[in-house]
DNA sequence: GAAGATACGGAGGTAGCCTCCGTTTAACAA
DNA sequence: TTGTTAAACGGAGGCTACCTCCGTATCTTC
């Protein structure tokens, strides 16, 4: 009866408890020591053996994913709330700004995501998909309203955003990023101006160091 | 007499040779295996003992610095050449575009720089200083000409640029970054302060992901 | 050619990764 | 309760990489 019609046992209480402990420890350790912190330190802090940690989270990325999934979810939800805002460009700007604050408080997340990107992990795929979808509607709305150029994808935007945030441990990064995001959003607006000067849109290939 | 007035001996020939070998090996190994590749692999490839490697380059960052300093120099020089260009905004755009190509060929560099940023290393300091100076004059010129907003520092720009390039191992990163840079440069132009105009004409590039 | 400075190399101590398996413990049935 | 059994636990141990240290080899200089 109940939900165990498929003859699965109830999960063991100690397993559930330990999983939770590991997660909490990981959060603390990663936030303090960066995403390369020792997994054995995590296990020790959680009060479990290293084997237990690996059973629950076979790879480092699995652990990241479990730790940061919730955060990504939050960011996405905020984007979805903004869908009802009046000015779509302003909504986008607000999302980006709140993203900066978010990053500022969850220091570990960007580093973890950056690492995830490089290893093409699950976390990266999930995060990008989730966030892209959430932002996509903001972008679409703005583009449909003619308030913003339409050739920029949510993925582009995310890359730029997280890229900028990646420098987040230098002094003054926050105001720098905010400044850059303003520039960026300004650039996103549809330009009614084809050429205030020389429009360098043709493939201005620099005479730099190209092979051949 | 000659240049050794300060009673320094001539450097030993084997030392010079080994240093060069290590550098070359490091270049190859880092480009192939990323900046976290094993230093012992580097030593082996160079045909020297691990001790020799560490004597010449006490830290991993020292090795990065030696490997990538030349590349940074090249990028800086190109920026300096562009100082004589007519349109300063266009010059900036060209520099950024050539930067993308540069990154595309020197895959290891961005990762190394990214790592350097996080550890606040020498390489980072040097690169930022050198590049900032080179770009700074471009920015100043553009700002002085009234063609571009003046509240964006070279450091800001570099952060944004390298941040965007950091995603450089995803499919299609290059066109994505180019797109983003265009947006960015557009945003940098001094705004005649357009409120969101409702016109989308040039934004009609939906299937235009192809290189020209 | 000898002396002395300089550089070489790799053994070895440390640390973190991850696997494997004997032991323990919780869930379920009787 | 108690017995059975599947599931989870923990940590020893093998591996790899980091980095230091110092006896030995090699180069420069005189």
Coordinates of C-alpha atoms (C1' of nucleotides) in Angstrom, one line a residue:
Chain A
X1 CA 0.0 0.0 0.0
X2 CA 1.1 3.6 0.5
X3 CA 3.7 4.8 -1.9
X4 CA 5.8 1.6 -2.0
X5 CA 3.8 -0.4 -4.4
X6 CA 6.9 -1.1 -6.4
X7 CA 8.2 -3.2 -3.5
X8 CA 10.9 -0.7 -2.6
X9 CA 11.8 -0.6 1.0
X10 CA 11.6 2.6 3.0
X11 CA 15.0 4.2 2.8
X12 CA 17.1 3.7 5.9
X13 CA 17.0 6.4 8.4
X14 CA 20.7 6.6 8.9
X15 CA 21.2 7.0 5.2
X16 CA 18.9 9.9 5.0
X17 CA 20.4 11.5 8.0
X18 CA 23.9 11.1 6.8
X19 CA 23.1 12.5 3.4
X20 CA 21.8 15.6 5.0
X21 CA 24.8 15.9 7.3
X22 CA 27.2 15.7 4.4
X23 CA 25.3 18.3 2.4
X24 CA 25.4 20.7 5.3
X25 CA 29.1 20.1 5.9
X26 CA 29.8 20.5 2.2
X27 CA 28.1 23.8 2.1
X28 CA 30.1 25.1 4.9
X29 CA 33.4 23.7 3.7
X30 CA 33.0 24.8 0.1
X31 CA 31.9 28.3 1.1
X32 CA 35.0 28.6 3.3
X33 CA 37.6 26.9 1.3
X34 CA 36.4 27.1 -2.3
X35 CA 35.2 24.3 -4.5
X36 CA 38.5 22.5 -4.4
X37 CA 38.4 21.9 -0.7
X38 CA 39.2 18.5 0.5
X39 CA 36.3 16.0 0.5
X40 CA 37.9 14.3 3.4
X41 CA 37.5 17.4 5.3
X42 CA 33.8 17.5 4.4
X43 CA 33.4 13.9 5.6
X44 CA 35.2 14.6 8.8
X45 CA 33.0 17.7 9.5
X46 CA 29.9 15.7 8.7
X47 CA 31.1 13.0 11.1
X48 CA 30.9 10.3 8.6
X49 CA 33.4 8.1 6.9
X50 CA 34.8 9.0 3.5
X51 CA 33.2 6.0 2.1
X52 CA 29.8 7.2 3.1
X53 CA 30.4 10.5 1.4
X54 CA 31.4 8.8 -1.8
X55 CA 28.4 6.5 -1.7
X56 CA 26.0 9.4 -1.6
X57 CA 27.9 11.6 -4.0
X58 CA 30.2 9.6 -6.3
X59 CA 31.8 12.6 -7.7
X60 CA 32.7 16.1 -6.6
X61 CA 30.3 17.5 -9.1
X62 CA 27.4 15.4 -7.7
X63 CA 28.1 17.1 -4.4
X64 CA 28.2 20.6 -6.0
X65 CA 25.0 19.9 -7.7
X66 CA 23.2 18.9 -4.6
X67 CA 24.6 21.8 -2.7
X68 CA 23.8 24.5 -5.3
X69 CA 20.8 23.2 -7.1
X70 CA 18.6 25.1 -4.6
X71 CA 20.4 28.3 -5.2
X72 CA 20.0 28.1 -8.9
X73 CA 16.3 27.4 -8.4
X74 CA 16.0 30.5 -6.4
X75 CA 17.6 32.7 -9.1
X76 CA 15.3 31.2 -11.7
X77 CA 12.2 31.7 -9.7
X78 CA 13.1 35.4 -9.3
X79 CA 13.4 35.7 -13.0
X80 CA 10.0 34.2 -13.4
X81 CA 8.5 36.6 -11.0
X82 CA 9.8 39.4 -13.0
X83 CA 7.9 38.3 -16.0
X84 CA 5.0 40.3 -14.8
X85 CA 6.9 43.5 -14.5
X86 CA 5.9 46.4 -16.8
X87 CA 9.1 47.4 -18.4
X88 CA 10.9 44.2 -19.7
X89 CA 14.2 45.9 -20.1
X90 CA 14.1 47.1 -16.6
X91 CA 13.0 43.7 -15.4
X92 CA 16.1 42.2 -17.0
X93 CA 18.3 44.8 -15.4
X94 CA 16.8 44.1 -12.1
X95 CA 17.4 40.4 -12.5
X96 CA 21.0 40.9 -13.3
X97 CA 21.5 43.2 -10.4
X98 CA 19.9 40.9 -8.0
X99 CA 22.1 38.2 -9.5
X100 CA 25.1 40.1 -8.4
X101 CA 23.9 40.4 -4.9
X102 CA 23.2 36.7 -5.0
X103 CA 26.7 35.9 -6.0
X104 CA 28.0 38.2 -3.4
X105 CA 26.4 36.2 -0.6
X106 CA 26.9 32.7 -2.1
X107 CA 30.6 33.0 -2.7
X108 CA 31.0 29.4 -3.4
X109 CA 28.5 29.2 -6.1
X110 CA 30.2 31.0 -8.9
X111 CA 33.4 29.1 -8.4
X112 CA 31.6 25.9 -8.4
X113 CA 29.7 26.8 -11.5
X114 CA 32.9 27.9 -13.2
X115 CA 34.5 24.6 -12.4
X116 CA 31.3 22.8 -13.6
X117 CA 31.5 24.6 -16.9
X118 CA 34.9 23.4 -17.6
X119 CA 34.2 19.8 -16.8
X120 CA 30.9 19.9 -18.7
X121 CA 29.2 18.5 -15.7
X122 CA 25.6 17.8 -14.9
X123 CA 25.3 20.8 -12.7
X124 CA 26.3 23.0 -15.5
X125 CA 23.8 21.5 -17.9
X126 CA 21.0 21.7 -15.3
X127 CA 21.8 25.3 -14.3
X128 CA 22.1 26.6 -17.8
X129 CA 18.9 25.0 -18.9
X130 CA 17.0 26.1 -15.9
X131 CA 18.3 29.7 -15.9
X132 CA 18.1 30.0 -19.7
X133 CA 14.5 29.1 -19.6
X134 CA 13.8 31.6 -16.9
X135 CA 15.6 34.4 -18.5
X136 CA 14.5 33.5 -22.0
X137 CA 11.0 34.7 -21.4
X138 CA 12.3 38.0 -20.1
X139 CA 14.4 38.4 -23.3
X140 CA 11.6 37.3 -25.5
X141 CA 9.2 39.7 -24.0
X142 CA 11.6 42.6 -24.4
X143 CA 12.5 41.6 -27.9
X144 CA 8.8 41.2 -28.9
X145 CA 8.2 44.7 -27.5
X146 CA 10.9 45.9 -29.8
X147 CA 12.8 47.2 -26.8
X148 CA 15.9 45.0 -27.3
X149 CA 17.9 43.4 -30.0
X150 CA 16.7 39.9 -30.7
X151 CA 19.9 38.1 -31.7
X152 CA 21.1 37.6 -28.2
X153 CA 20.2 34.3 -26.6
X154 CA 19.7 33.6 -23.0
X155 CA 22.8 31.4 -23.0
X156 CA 24.8 34.3 -24.4
X157 CA 23.5 36.5 -21.6
X158 CA 24.2 34.0 -18.9
X159 CA 27.7 33.4 -20.1
X160 CA 28.4 37.1 -20.1
X161 CA 26.9 37.5 -16.7
X162 CA 28.7 34.7 -15.0
X163 CA 31.8 35.5 -16.8
X164 CA 31.7 39.0 -15.3
X165 CA 31.0 37.6 -11.9
X166 CA 33.8 35.2 -12.1
X167 CA 36.2 37.9 -11.0
X168 CA 34.3 38.1 -7.8
X169 CA 37.2 38.1 -5.4
X170 CA 38.9 41.2 -6.4
X171 CA 38.4 44.4 -4.4
X172 CA 35.6 46.4 -5.9
X173 CA 34.4 43.7 -8.1
X174 CA 30.8 44.4 -7.2
X175 CA 30.6 48.0 -8.4
X176 CA 32.7 47.1 -11.4
X177 CA 30.3 44.4 -12.4
X178 CA 27.3 46.6 -11.9
X179 CA 28.8 49.2 -14.1
X180 CA 29.5 46.6 -16.8
X181 CA 26.0 45.3 -16.6
X182 CA 24.7 48.7 -17.1
X183 CA 26.8 49.1 -20.2
X184 CA 25.7 45.8 -21.4
X185 CA 22.0 46.4 -21.0
X186 CA 22.4 49.7 -22.7
X187 CA 24.0 47.9 -25.6
X188 CA 21.1 45.4 -25.6
X189 CA 18.6 48.0 -26.4
X190 CA 17.7 48.3 -29.9
X191 CA 19.8 50.9 -31.5
X192 CA 17.8 53.3 -33.6
X193 CA 21.1 54.7 -34.5
X194 CA 22.8 52.9 -37.4
X195 CA 25.8 55.1 -37.3
X196 CA 26.7 57.8 -34.9
X197 CA 30.1 57.5 -36.3
X198 CA 31.6 54.6 -38.2
X199 CA 29.6 51.5 -37.8
X200 CA 32.2 48.8 -37.6
X201 CA 29.8 46.0 -38.0
X202 CA 31.3 44.5 -41.1
X203 CA 33.8 41.8 -40.3
X204 CA 36.5 44.0 -39.2
X205 CA 39.1 41.4 -39.0
X206 CA 42.1 42.8 -37.3
X207 CA 45.3 42.5 -39.1
X208 CA 46.6 40.7 -36.0
X209 CA 47.9 37.3 -35.8
X210 CA 45.8 35.2 -38.0
X211 CA 47.3 32.0 -39.2
X212 CA 47.4 31.5 -42.9
Chain B
X1 CA 84.0 44.9 -17.0
X2 CA 81.3 44.4 -19.5
X3 CA 77.9 43.8 -17.9
X4 CA 79.1 41.8 -15.0
X5 CA 80.4 44.7 -12.9
X6 CA 78.5 43.5 -9.9
X7 CA 80.7 40.4 -9.7
X8 CA 78.0 38.0 -10.8
X9 CA 79.2 34.9 -12.6
X10 CA 78.0 34.0 -16.0
X11 CA 75.0 31.8 -15.6
X12 CA 75.7 28.2 -16.1
X13 CA 75.0 26.8 -19.5
X14 CA 73.0 23.8 -18.3
X15 CA 70.8 25.9 -16.2
X16 CA 69.9 28.1 -19.1
X17 CA 69.3 25.2 -21.3
X18 CA 67.1 23.4 -18.7
X19 CA 65.1 26.4 -18.1
X20 CA 64.3 26.7 -21.7
X21 CA 63.4 23.0 -21.9
X22 CA 61.0 23.2 -19.0
X23 CA 59.3 26.2 -20.5
X24 CA 58.7 24.5 -23.8
X25 CA 57.5 21.4 -22.1
X26 CA 55.2 23.4 -19.9
X27 CA 53.7 25.1 -22.8
X28 CA 52.9 21.9 -24.5
X29 CA 51.6 20.2 -21.4
X30 CA 49.4 23.1 -20.3
X31 CA 47.9 23.6 -23.7
X32 CA 47.1 19.9 -23.9
X33 CA 46.0 19.2 -20.4
X34 CA 44.9 22.5 -18.9
X35 CA 46.6 24.5 -16.2
X36 CA 46.2 21.9 -13.6
X37 CA 48.3 19.4 -15.4
X38 CA 50.9 17.6 -13.4
X39 CA 54.1 19.4 -13.0
X40 CA 55.9 16.1 -12.8
X41 CA 54.6 15.4 -16.3
X42 CA 56.2 18.7 -17.3
X43 CA 59.5 17.7 -15.8
X44 CA 59.4 14.3 -17.4
X45 CA 58.7 15.8 -20.8
X46 CA 61.4 18.3 -20.4
X47 CA 63.8 15.5 -19.5
X48 CA 64.8 17.1 -16.2
X49 CA 64.2 16.1 -12.6
X50 CA 61.3 17.5 -10.6
X51 CA 63.8 19.3 -8.4
X52 CA 65.1 21.2 -11.3
X53 CA 61.7 22.3 -12.3
X54 CA 61.0 23.6 -8.9
X55 CA 64.3 25.4 -8.6
X56 CA 63.6 27.4 -11.7
X57 CA 59.9 27.9 -11.0
X58 CA 59.1 27.6 -7.4
X59 CA 55.4 27.8 -7.8
X60 CA 53.0 26.8 -10.5
X61 CA 52.1 30.4 -11.0
X62 CA 55.7 31.3 -11.7
X63 CA 55.7 28.8 -14.5
X64 CA 52.5 30.2 -15.9
X65 CA 53.9 33.6 -15.8
X66 CA 57.0 32.6 -17.7
X67 CA 54.9 30.7 -20.3
X68 CA 52.3 33.4 -20.9
X69 CA 54.1 36.6 -20.3
X70 CA 55.0 36.8 -24.0
X71 CA 51.4 36.3 -25.0
X72 CA 50.2 39.1 -22.8
X73 CA 52.9 41.3 -24.2
X74 CA 51.7 40.6 -27.8
X75 CA 48.2 41.5 -26.9
X76 CA 49.3 44.7 -25.3
X77 CA 51.4 45.7 -28.2
X78 CA 48.6 45.2 -30.6
X79 CA 46.5 47.6 -28.5
X80 CA 49.3 50.1 -28.7
X81 CA 49.4 49.9 -32.4
X82 CA 45.8 50.7 -32.5
X83 CA 46.3 54.0 -30.9
X84 CA 47.0 55.5 -34.2
X85 CA 43.7 54.3 -35.7
X86 CA 41.3 56.9 -36.8
X87 CA 38.1 55.9 -35.0
X88 CA 38.8 55.1 -31.4
X89 CA 35.7 53.1 -30.8
X90 CA 36.4 51.0 -33.8
X91 CA 39.9 50.5 -32.6
X92 CA 38.6 49.2 -29.3
X93 CA 36.3 46.9 -31.1
X94 CA 39.1 45.6 -33.2
X95 CA 41.2 45.0 -30.2
X96 CA 38.5 43.0 -28.5
X97 CA 37.8 40.9 -31.6
X98 CA 41.5 40.1 -32.1
X99 CA 41.5 39.2 -28.4
X100 CA 38.9 36.6 -29.1
X101 CA 41.0 35.1 -31.8
X102 CA 44.0 35.2 -29.6
X103 CA 42.2 33.3 -26.9
X104 CA 41.0 30.8 -29.5
X105 CA 44.5 29.9 -30.4
X106 CA 46.1 30.0 -27.0
X107 CA 43.6 27.9 -25.3
X108 CA 45.7 27.5 -22.2
X109 CA 46.1 31.2 -21.5
X110 CA 42.6 32.1 -20.3
X111 CA 42.4 29.1 -18.0
X112 CA 45.8 30.1 -16.6
X113 CA 44.8 33.7 -16.2
X114 CA 41.6 32.7 -14.6
X115 CA 43.4 30.5 -12.1
X116 CA 45.9 33.3 -11.6
X117 CA 43.1 35.7 -10.8
X118 CA 41.8 33.6 -8.1
X119 CA 45.1 33.2 -6.4
X120 CA 46.0 36.8 -6.8
X121 CA 49.3 35.8 -8.3
X122 CA 52.1 37.7 -9.9
X123 CA 50.9 36.8 -13.4
X124 CA 47.6 38.3 -12.8
X125 CA 49.1 41.5 -11.4
X126 CA 51.5 41.8 -14.3
X127 CA 48.9 41.0 -17.0
X128 CA 46.4 43.4 -15.6
X129 CA 48.8 46.2 -15.3
X130 CA 50.2 45.7 -18.7
X131 CA 47.0 45.3 -20.5
X132 CA 45.2 48.0 -18.6
X133 CA 47.8 50.5 -19.6
X134 CA 47.6 49.4 -23.2
X135 CA 43.9 49.6 -23.3
X136 CA 43.6 52.6 -21.2
X137 CA 44.9 54.9 -23.9
X138 CA 42.4 53.6 -26.3
X139 CA 39.6 54.2 -23.8
X140 CA 40.9 57.6 -23.0
X141 CA 41.1 58.7 -26.5
X142 CA 37.6 57.5 -27.2
X143 CA 36.3 59.2 -24.1
X144 CA 38.1 62.4 -24.9
X145 CA 36.6 62.4 -28.3
X146 CA 33.2 62.1 -26.7
X147 CA 32.5 58.9 -28.4
X148 CA 32.2 56.8 -25.4
X149 CA 31.2 56.9 -21.8
X150 CA 34.0 57.8 -19.5
X151 CA 33.2 56.0 -16.3
X152 CA 34.4 52.6 -17.4
X153 CA 38.0 51.8 -16.5
X154 CA 40.4 49.6 -18.4
X155 CA 40.2 47.1 -15.6
X156 CA 36.5 46.9 -15.9
X157 CA 36.8 46.3 -19.5
X158 CA 39.4 43.6 -19.1
X159 CA 37.4 41.8 -16.4
X160 CA 34.4 41.8 -18.7
X161 CA 36.4 40.6 -21.6
X162 CA 38.2 37.8 -19.9
X163 CA 35.1 36.8 -18.1
X164 CA 33.3 36.4 -21.3
X165 CA 36.1 34.4 -22.8
X166 CA 36.2 32.2 -19.8
X167 CA 33.5 30.0 -21.2
X168 CA 35.8 29.3 -24.1
X169 CA 35.3 25.6 -24.2
X170 CA 31.7 25.3 -25.0
X171 CA 30.5 24.8 -28.5
X172 CA 29.9 28.1 -30.3
X173 CA 31.6 30.2 -27.6
X174 CA 33.4 32.3 -30.2
X175 CA 30.4 33.6 -32.0
X176 CA 28.7 34.1 -28.7
X177 CA 31.5 36.2 -27.3
X178 CA 31.7 38.2 -30.5
X179 CA 28.0 38.9 -30.2
X180 CA 28.3 39.9 -26.6
X181 CA 31.3 42.2 -27.3
X182 CA 29.3 44.0 -30.0
X183 CA 26.5 44.5 -27.5
X184 CA 29.0 45.7 -25.0
X185 CA 30.7 48.2 -27.3
X186 CA 27.4 49.5 -28.4
X187 CA 26.6 50.1 -24.8
X188 CA 29.9 51.9 -24.3
X189 CA 29.1 54.5 -26.8
X190 CA 27.9 57.7 -25.3
X191 CA 24.2 57.5 -25.3
X192 CA 22.2 60.2 -26.8
X193 CA 19.9 58.8 -24.1
X194 CA 17.4 56.8 -26.1
X195 CA 14.5 55.6 -24.2
X196 CA 13.5 52.2 -25.3
X197 CA 12.5 52.8 -28.9
X198 CA 10.0 50.5 -30.4
X199 CA 11.8 49.5 -33.5
X200 CA 13.5 46.3 -34.3
X201 CA 15.0 46.4 -37.6
X202 CA 18.7 45.4 -37.6
X203 CA 18.0 42.9 -34.9
X204 CA 16.7 40.6 -37.5
X205 CA 19.5 38.2 -37.5
X206 CA 17.9 35.1 -36.1
X207 CA 19.7 32.5 -38.1
X208 CA 22.8 34.5 -38.4
X209 CA 25.0 32.4 -36.2
X210 CA 27.4 31.7 -39.0
X211 CA 30.7 33.4 -39.4
X212 CA 30.5 35.7 -42.2
Chain C
dG1 C1' 93.8 21.4 -13.8
dA2 C1' 92.0 22.5 -9.3
dA3 C1' 88.7 24.9 -6.5
dG4 C1' 84.6 26.5 -5.5
dA5 C1' 80.2 27.8 -6.8
dT6 C1' 76.1 26.4 -8.9
dA7 C1' 72.7 23.3 -10.5
dC8 C1' 71.0 18.5 -10.9
dG9 C1' 68.0 14.7 -9.7
dG10 C1' 65.1 11.9 -7.3
dA11 C1' 64.1 9.8 -2.8
dG12 C1' 60.8 10.5 0.6
dG13 C1' 57.3 12.7 3.5
dT14 C1' 52.6 14.6 3.0
dA15 C1' 48.0 15.0 1.4
dG16 C1' 44.0 14.1 -1.1
dC17 C1' 41.5 10.9 -4.3
dC18 C1' 38.8 6.9 -4.6
dT19 C1' 37.8 1.8 -4.1
dC20 C1' 36.9 -2.2 -1.8
dC21 C1' 35.1 -5.1 1.6
dG22 C1' 34.4 -6.9 6.4
dT23 C1' 31.3 -5.1 9.9
dT24 C1' 27.2 -2.9 11.6
dT25 C1' 22.5 -1.5 11.5
dA26 C1' 17.9 -0.6 10.2
dA27 C1' 13.5 -2.4 8.0
dC28 C1' 10.5 -6.0 7.6
dA29 C1' 8.2 -10.4 8.6
dA30 C1' 7.0 -13.9 11.7
Chain D
dT1 C1' 10.5 -9.8 20.3
dT2 C1' 13.3 -11.9 17.6
dG3 C1' 15.4 -13.4 13.2
dT4 C1' 16.6 -12.5 8.5
dT5 C1' 18.5 -9.9 5.1
dA6 C1' 19.3 -6.0 2.3
dA7 C1' 21.4 -1.7 2.8
dA8 C1' 24.6 1.4 4.6
dC9 C1' 28.8 2.3 7.3
dG10 C1' 33.7 3.3 7.8
dG11 C1' 38.3 3.4 7.1
dA12 C1' 42.4 0.9 5.5
dG13 C1' 45.1 1.0 1.6
dG14 C1' 46.8 1.8 -3.1
dC15 C1' 47.6 5.5 -6.1
dT16 C1' 49.0 10.0 -7.8
dA17 C1' 50.7 14.6 -7.3
dC18 C1' 52.9 18.1 -4.5
dC19 C1' 57.1 19.9 -2.8
dT20 C1' 61.6 19.7 0.1
dC21 C1' 66.0 18.4 1.0
dC22 C1' 70.6 17.1 0.2
dG23 C1' 74.4 14.2 -1.7
dT24 C1' 76.3 14.2 -6.2
dA25 C1' 77.6 16.0 -10.7
dT26 C1' 78.8 19.8 -13.6
dC27 C1' 80.2 24.2 -15.0
dT28 C1' 82.9 28.6 -14.5
dT29 C1' 86.8 30.8 -13.2
dC30 C1' 91.5 31.4 -12.1

